[in-house]
mmCIF file of C-alpha atoms in Angstrom:
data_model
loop_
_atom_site.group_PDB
_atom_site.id
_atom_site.type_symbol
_atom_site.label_atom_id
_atom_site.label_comp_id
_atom_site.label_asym_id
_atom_site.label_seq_id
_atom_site.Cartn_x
_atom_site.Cartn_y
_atom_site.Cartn_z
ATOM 1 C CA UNK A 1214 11.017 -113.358 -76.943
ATOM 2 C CA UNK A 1215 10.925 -117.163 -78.271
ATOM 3 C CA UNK A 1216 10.285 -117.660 -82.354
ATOM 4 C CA UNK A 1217 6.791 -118.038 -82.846
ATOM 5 C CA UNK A 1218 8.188 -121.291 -85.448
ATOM 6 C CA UNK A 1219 10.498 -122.419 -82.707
ATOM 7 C CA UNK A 1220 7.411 -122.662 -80.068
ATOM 8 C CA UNK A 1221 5.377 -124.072 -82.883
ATOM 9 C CA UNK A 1222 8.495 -126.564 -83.552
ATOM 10 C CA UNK A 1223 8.825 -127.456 -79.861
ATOM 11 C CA UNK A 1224 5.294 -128.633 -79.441
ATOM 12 C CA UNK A 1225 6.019 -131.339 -82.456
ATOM 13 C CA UNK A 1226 8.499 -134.507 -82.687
ATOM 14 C CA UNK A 1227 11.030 -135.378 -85.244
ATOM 15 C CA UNK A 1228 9.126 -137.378 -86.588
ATOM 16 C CA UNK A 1229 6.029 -135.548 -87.309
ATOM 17 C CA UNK A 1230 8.420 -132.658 -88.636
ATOM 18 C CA UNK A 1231 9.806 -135.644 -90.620
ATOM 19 C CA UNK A 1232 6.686 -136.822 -92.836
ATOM 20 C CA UNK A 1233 6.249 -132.816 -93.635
ATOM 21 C CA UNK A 1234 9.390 -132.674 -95.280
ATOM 22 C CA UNK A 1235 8.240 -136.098 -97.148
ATOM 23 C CA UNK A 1236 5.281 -135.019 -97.884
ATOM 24 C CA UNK A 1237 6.668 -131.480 -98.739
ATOM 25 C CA UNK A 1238 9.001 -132.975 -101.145
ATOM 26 C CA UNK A 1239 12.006 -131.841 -98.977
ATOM 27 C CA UNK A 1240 15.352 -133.138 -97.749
ATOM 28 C CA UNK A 1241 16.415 -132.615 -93.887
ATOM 29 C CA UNK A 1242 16.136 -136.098 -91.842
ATOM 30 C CA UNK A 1243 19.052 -137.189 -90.374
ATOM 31 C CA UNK A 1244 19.345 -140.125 -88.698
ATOM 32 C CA UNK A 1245 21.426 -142.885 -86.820
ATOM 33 C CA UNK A 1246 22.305 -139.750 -83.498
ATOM 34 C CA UNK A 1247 22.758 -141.466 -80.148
ATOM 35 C CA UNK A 1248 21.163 -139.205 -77.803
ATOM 36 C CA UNK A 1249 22.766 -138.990 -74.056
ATOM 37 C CA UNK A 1250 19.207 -138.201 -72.386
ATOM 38 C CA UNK A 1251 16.633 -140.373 -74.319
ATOM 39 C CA UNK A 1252 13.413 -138.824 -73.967
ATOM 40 C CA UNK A 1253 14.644 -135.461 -74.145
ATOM 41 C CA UNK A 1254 13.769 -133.533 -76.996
ATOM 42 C CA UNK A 1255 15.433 -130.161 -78.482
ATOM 43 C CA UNK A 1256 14.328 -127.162 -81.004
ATOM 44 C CA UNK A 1257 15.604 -124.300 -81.988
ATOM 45 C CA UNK A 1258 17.688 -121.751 -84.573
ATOM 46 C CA UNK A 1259 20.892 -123.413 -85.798
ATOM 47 C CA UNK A 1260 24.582 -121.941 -84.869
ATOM 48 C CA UNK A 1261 26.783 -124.080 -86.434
ATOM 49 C CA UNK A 1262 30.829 -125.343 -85.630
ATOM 50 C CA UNK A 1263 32.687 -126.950 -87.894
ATOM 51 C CA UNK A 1264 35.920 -128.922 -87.090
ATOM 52 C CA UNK A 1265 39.239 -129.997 -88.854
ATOM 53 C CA UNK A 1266 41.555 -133.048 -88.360
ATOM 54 C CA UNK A 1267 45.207 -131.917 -87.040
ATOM 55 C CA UNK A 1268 45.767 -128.807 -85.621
ATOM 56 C CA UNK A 1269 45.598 -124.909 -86.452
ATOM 57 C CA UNK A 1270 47.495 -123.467 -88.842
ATOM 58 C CA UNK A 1271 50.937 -121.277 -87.755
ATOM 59 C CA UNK A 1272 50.237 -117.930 -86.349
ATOM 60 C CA UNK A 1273 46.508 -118.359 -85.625
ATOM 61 C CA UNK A 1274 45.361 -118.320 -82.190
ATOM 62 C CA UNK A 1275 44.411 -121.438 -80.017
ATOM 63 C CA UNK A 1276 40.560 -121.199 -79.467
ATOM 64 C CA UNK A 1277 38.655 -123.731 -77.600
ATOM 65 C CA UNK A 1278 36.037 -125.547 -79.930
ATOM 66 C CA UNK A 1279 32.816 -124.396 -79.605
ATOM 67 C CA UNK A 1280 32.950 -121.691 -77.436
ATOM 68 C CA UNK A 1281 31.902 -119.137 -80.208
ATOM 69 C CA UNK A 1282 29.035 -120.696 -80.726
ATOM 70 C CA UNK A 1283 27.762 -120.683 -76.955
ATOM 71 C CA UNK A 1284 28.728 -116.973 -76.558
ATOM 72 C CA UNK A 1285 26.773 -116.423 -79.694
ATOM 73 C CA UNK A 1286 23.777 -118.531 -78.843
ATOM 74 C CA UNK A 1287 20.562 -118.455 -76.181
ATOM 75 C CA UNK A 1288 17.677 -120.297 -75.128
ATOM 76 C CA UNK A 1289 15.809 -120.320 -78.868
ATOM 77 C CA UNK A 1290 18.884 -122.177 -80.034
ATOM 78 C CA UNK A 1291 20.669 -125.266 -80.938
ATOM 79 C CA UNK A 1292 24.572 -125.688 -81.229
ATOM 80 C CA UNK A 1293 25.359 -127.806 -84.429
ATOM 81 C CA UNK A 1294 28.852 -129.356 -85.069
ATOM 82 C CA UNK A 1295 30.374 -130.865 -87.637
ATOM 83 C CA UNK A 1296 33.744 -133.255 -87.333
ATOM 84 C CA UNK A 1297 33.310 -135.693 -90.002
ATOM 85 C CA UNK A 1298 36.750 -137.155 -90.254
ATOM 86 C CA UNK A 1299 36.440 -140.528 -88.332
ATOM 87 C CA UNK A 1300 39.016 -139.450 -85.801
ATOM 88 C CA UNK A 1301 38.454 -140.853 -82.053
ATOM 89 C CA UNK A 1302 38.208 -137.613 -80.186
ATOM 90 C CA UNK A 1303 35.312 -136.219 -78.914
ATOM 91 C CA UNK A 1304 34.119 -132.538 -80.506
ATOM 92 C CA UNK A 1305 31.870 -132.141 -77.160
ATOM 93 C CA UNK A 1306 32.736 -131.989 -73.882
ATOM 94 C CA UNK A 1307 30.942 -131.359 -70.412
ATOM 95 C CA UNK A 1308 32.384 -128.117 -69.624
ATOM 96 C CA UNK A 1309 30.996 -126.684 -73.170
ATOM 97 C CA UNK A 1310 27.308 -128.669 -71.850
ATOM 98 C CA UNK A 1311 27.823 -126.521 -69.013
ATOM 99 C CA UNK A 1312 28.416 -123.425 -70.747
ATOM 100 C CA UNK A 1313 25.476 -123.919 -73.171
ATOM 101 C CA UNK A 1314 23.446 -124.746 -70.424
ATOM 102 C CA UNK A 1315 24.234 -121.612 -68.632
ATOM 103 C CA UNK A 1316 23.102 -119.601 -71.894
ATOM 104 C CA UNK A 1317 20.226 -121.399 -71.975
ATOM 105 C CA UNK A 1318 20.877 -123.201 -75.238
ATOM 106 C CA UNK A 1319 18.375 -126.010 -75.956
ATOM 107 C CA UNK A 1320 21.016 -128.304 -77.165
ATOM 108 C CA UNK A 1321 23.832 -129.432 -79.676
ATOM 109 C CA UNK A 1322 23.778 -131.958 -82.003
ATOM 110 C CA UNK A 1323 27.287 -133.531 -83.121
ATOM 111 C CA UNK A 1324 28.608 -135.136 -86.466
ATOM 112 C CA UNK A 1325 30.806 -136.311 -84.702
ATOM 113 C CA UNK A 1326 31.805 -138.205 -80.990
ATOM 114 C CA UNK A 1327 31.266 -136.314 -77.856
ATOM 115 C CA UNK A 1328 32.874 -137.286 -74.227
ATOM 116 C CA UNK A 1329 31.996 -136.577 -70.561
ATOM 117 C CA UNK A 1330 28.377 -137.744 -71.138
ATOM 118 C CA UNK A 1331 28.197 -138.445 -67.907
ATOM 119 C CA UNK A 1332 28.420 -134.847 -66.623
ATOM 120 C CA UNK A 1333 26.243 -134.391 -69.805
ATOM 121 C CA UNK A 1334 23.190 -136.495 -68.147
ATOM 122 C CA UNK A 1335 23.760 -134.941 -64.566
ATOM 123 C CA UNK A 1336 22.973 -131.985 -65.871
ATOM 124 C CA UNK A 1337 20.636 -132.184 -67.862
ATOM 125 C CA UNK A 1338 21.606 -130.765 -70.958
ATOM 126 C CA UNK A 1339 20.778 -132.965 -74.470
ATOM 127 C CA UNK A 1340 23.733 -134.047 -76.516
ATOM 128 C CA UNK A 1341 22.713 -135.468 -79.320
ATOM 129 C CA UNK A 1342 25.912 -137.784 -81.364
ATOM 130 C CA UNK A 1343 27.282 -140.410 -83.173
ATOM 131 C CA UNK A 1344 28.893 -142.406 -80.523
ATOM 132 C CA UNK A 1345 30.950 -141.597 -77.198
ATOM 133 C CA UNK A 1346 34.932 -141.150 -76.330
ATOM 134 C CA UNK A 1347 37.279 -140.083 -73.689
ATOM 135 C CA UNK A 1348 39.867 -138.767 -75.989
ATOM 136 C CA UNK A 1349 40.304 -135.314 -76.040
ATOM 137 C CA UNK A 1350 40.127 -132.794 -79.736
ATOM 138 C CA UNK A 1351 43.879 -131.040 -78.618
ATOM 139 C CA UNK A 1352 46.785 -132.217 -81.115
ATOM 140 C CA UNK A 1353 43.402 -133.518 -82.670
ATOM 141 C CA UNK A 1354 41.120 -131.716 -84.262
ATOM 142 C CA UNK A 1355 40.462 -127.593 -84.056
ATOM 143 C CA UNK A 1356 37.872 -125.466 -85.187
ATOM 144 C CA UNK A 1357 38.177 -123.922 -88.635
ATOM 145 C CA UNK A 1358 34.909 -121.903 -88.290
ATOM 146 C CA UNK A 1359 31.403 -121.083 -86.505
ATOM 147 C CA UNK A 1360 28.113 -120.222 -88.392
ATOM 148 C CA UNK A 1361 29.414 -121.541 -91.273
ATOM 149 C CA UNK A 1362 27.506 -124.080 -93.531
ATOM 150 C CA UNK A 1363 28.097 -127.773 -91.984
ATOM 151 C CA UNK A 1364 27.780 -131.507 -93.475
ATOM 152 C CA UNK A 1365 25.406 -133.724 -90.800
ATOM 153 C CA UNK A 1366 24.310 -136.908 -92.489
ATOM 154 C CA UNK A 1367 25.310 -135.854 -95.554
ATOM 155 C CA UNK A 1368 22.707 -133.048 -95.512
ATOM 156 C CA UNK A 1369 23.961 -129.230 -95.327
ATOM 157 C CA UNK A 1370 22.905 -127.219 -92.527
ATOM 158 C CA UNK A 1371 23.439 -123.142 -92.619
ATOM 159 C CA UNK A 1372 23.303 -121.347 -89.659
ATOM 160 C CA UNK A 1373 19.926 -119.819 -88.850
ATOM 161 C CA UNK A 1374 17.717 -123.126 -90.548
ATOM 162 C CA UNK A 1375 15.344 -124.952 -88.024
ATOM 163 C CA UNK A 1376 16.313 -127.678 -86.208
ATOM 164 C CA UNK A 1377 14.032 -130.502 -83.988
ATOM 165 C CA UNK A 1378 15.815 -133.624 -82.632
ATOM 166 C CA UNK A 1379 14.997 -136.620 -80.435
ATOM 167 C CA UNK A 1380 15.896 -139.978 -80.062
ATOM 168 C CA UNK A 1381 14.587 -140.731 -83.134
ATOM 169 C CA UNK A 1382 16.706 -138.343 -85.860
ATOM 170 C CA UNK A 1383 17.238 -134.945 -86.001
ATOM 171 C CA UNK A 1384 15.419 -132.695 -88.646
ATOM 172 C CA UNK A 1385 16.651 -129.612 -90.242
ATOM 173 C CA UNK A 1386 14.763 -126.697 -91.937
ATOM 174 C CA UNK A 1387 15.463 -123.688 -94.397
ATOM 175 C CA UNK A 1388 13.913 -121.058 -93.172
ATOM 176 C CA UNK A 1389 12.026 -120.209 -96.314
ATOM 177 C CA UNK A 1390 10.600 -123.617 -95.826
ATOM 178 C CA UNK A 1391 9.327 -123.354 -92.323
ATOM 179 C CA UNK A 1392 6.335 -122.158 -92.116
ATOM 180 C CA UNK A 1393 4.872 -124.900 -94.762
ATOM 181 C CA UNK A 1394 6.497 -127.614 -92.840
ATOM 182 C CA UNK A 1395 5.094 -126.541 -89.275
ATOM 183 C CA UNK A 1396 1.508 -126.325 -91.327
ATOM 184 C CA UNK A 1397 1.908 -130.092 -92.925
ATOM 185 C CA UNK A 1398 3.884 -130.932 -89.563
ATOM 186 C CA UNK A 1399 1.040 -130.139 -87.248
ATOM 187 C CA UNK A 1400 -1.863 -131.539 -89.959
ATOM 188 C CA UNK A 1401 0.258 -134.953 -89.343
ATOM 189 C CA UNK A 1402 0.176 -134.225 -85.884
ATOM 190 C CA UNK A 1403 -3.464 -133.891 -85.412
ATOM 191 C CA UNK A 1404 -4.605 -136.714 -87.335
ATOM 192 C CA UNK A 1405 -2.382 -139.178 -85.929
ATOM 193 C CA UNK A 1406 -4.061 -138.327 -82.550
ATOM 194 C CA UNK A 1407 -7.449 -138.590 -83.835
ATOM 195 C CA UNK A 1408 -5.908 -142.030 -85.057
ATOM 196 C CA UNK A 1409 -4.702 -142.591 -81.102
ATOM 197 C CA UNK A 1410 -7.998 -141.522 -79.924
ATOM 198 C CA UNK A 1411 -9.835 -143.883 -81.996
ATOM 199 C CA UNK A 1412 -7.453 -146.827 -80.848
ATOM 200 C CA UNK A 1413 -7.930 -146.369 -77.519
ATOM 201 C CA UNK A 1414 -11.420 -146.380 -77.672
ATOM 202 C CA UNK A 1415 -11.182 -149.879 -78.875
ATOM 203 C CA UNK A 1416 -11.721 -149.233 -82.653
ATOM 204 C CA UNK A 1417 -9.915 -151.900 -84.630
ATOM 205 C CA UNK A 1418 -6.056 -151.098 -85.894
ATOM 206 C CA UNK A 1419 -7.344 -152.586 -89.105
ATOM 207 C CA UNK A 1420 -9.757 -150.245 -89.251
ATOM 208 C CA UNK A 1421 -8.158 -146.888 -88.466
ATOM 209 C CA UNK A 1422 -4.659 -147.445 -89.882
ATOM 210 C CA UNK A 1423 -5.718 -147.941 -93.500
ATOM 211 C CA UNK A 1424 -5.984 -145.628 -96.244
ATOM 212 C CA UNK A 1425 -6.278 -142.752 -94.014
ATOM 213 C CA UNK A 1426 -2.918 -143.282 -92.964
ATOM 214 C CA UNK A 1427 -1.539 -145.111 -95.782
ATOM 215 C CA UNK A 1428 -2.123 -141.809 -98.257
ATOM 216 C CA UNK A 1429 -1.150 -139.429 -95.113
ATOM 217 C CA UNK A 1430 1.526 -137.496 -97.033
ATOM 218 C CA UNK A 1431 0.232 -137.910 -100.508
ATOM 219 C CA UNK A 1432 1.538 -134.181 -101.950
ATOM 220 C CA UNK A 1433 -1.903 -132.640 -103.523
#
């Protein structure tokens, strides 16, 4: 059975879910992702991966990166990774999008580069990056850890917070936090459609993007 936040979070954009956490007082927004199906959009519980330059220490086994996660995750969730070292290898790759997709997970979102985008977009499954490779993570990079606390942006993410992406930036949320972001999140929501409504009507811009707008996420 699907999160009652998560449905409430899928029903939103980043960056309505955004201008809560502004006017909320609260840090979250990351942006500057490339997303390899634009118009796609992706919420859900975090399960986090984070990766290391060079490779696994003596003794421990080889593990393929990211495949933890998927076998812990499902459809209410979103795959986070972390591989901020500024190596040129990718910490995605299509046959994890096709695993995740099989589980039914709504996405993954990468600090990091990801390759066979391609397959990625045939698919259909949203990968959400910072750029795109064709070098492979072996004698690269390895994974220290899953559901672990991860760096994206600069901002930590812990497994189990709240995530929303889209082309625009992805957004993460405590879970203590939730509930007042979805309120002030779907507040934004509304009146920005009343604001849409009134444009379309012919109203003038002047006239129903001023204060209204202007003090939008004024904190009471």
């Amino acid at each position: 059975m699907t999160d009652p936040h998560v449905a409430r979070l899928r029903r939103l954009d980043a960056c309505a879910v955004s201008d809560a956490l502004d006017r909320l007082g609260l840090p979250g927004c990351v942006t500057g992702l490339r997303s390899a199906l634009p118009g796609r959009r992706i919420a859900g519980h975090v399960h986090t991966v984070k990766l290391r330059a060079g490779t696994p220490p003596p003794g421990r086994p080889p593990v393929h990166l990211g495949a933890a996660a998927i076998d812990a995750s499902g459809p209410d969730d979103v795959i986070v990774v972390e591989q901020s070292t500024g190596i040129d290898a990718g910490c995605w790759g299509g046959i994890l999008s096709r695993g995740a997709q099989r589980k039914g997970v709504a996405g993954v979102i990468c600090e990091g580069l990801a390759r066979d985008v391609d397959e990625a977009r045939e698919i259909g499954f949203p990968v959400f990056c910072r750029g795109y490779t064709a070098r492979t993570a072996r004698g690269r990079v390895y994974e220290d850890a899953t559901d672990v606390p991860v760096e994206v942006g600069g901002f930590t993410v812990e497994p189990g917070f709240y995530a929303i992406c889209d082309s625009s930036a992805a957004v993460f949320v405590a879970p203590q936090d939730i509930a007042a972001v979805l309120a002030a999140a779907e507040d934004i929501a509304a009146r920005e459609a009343e604001m849409t409504r009134r444009l379309e009507t012919g109203e003038a811009a002047s006239a129903v993007l001023g204060a209204n707008y202007e003090y939008m996420l004024k904190r009471d």
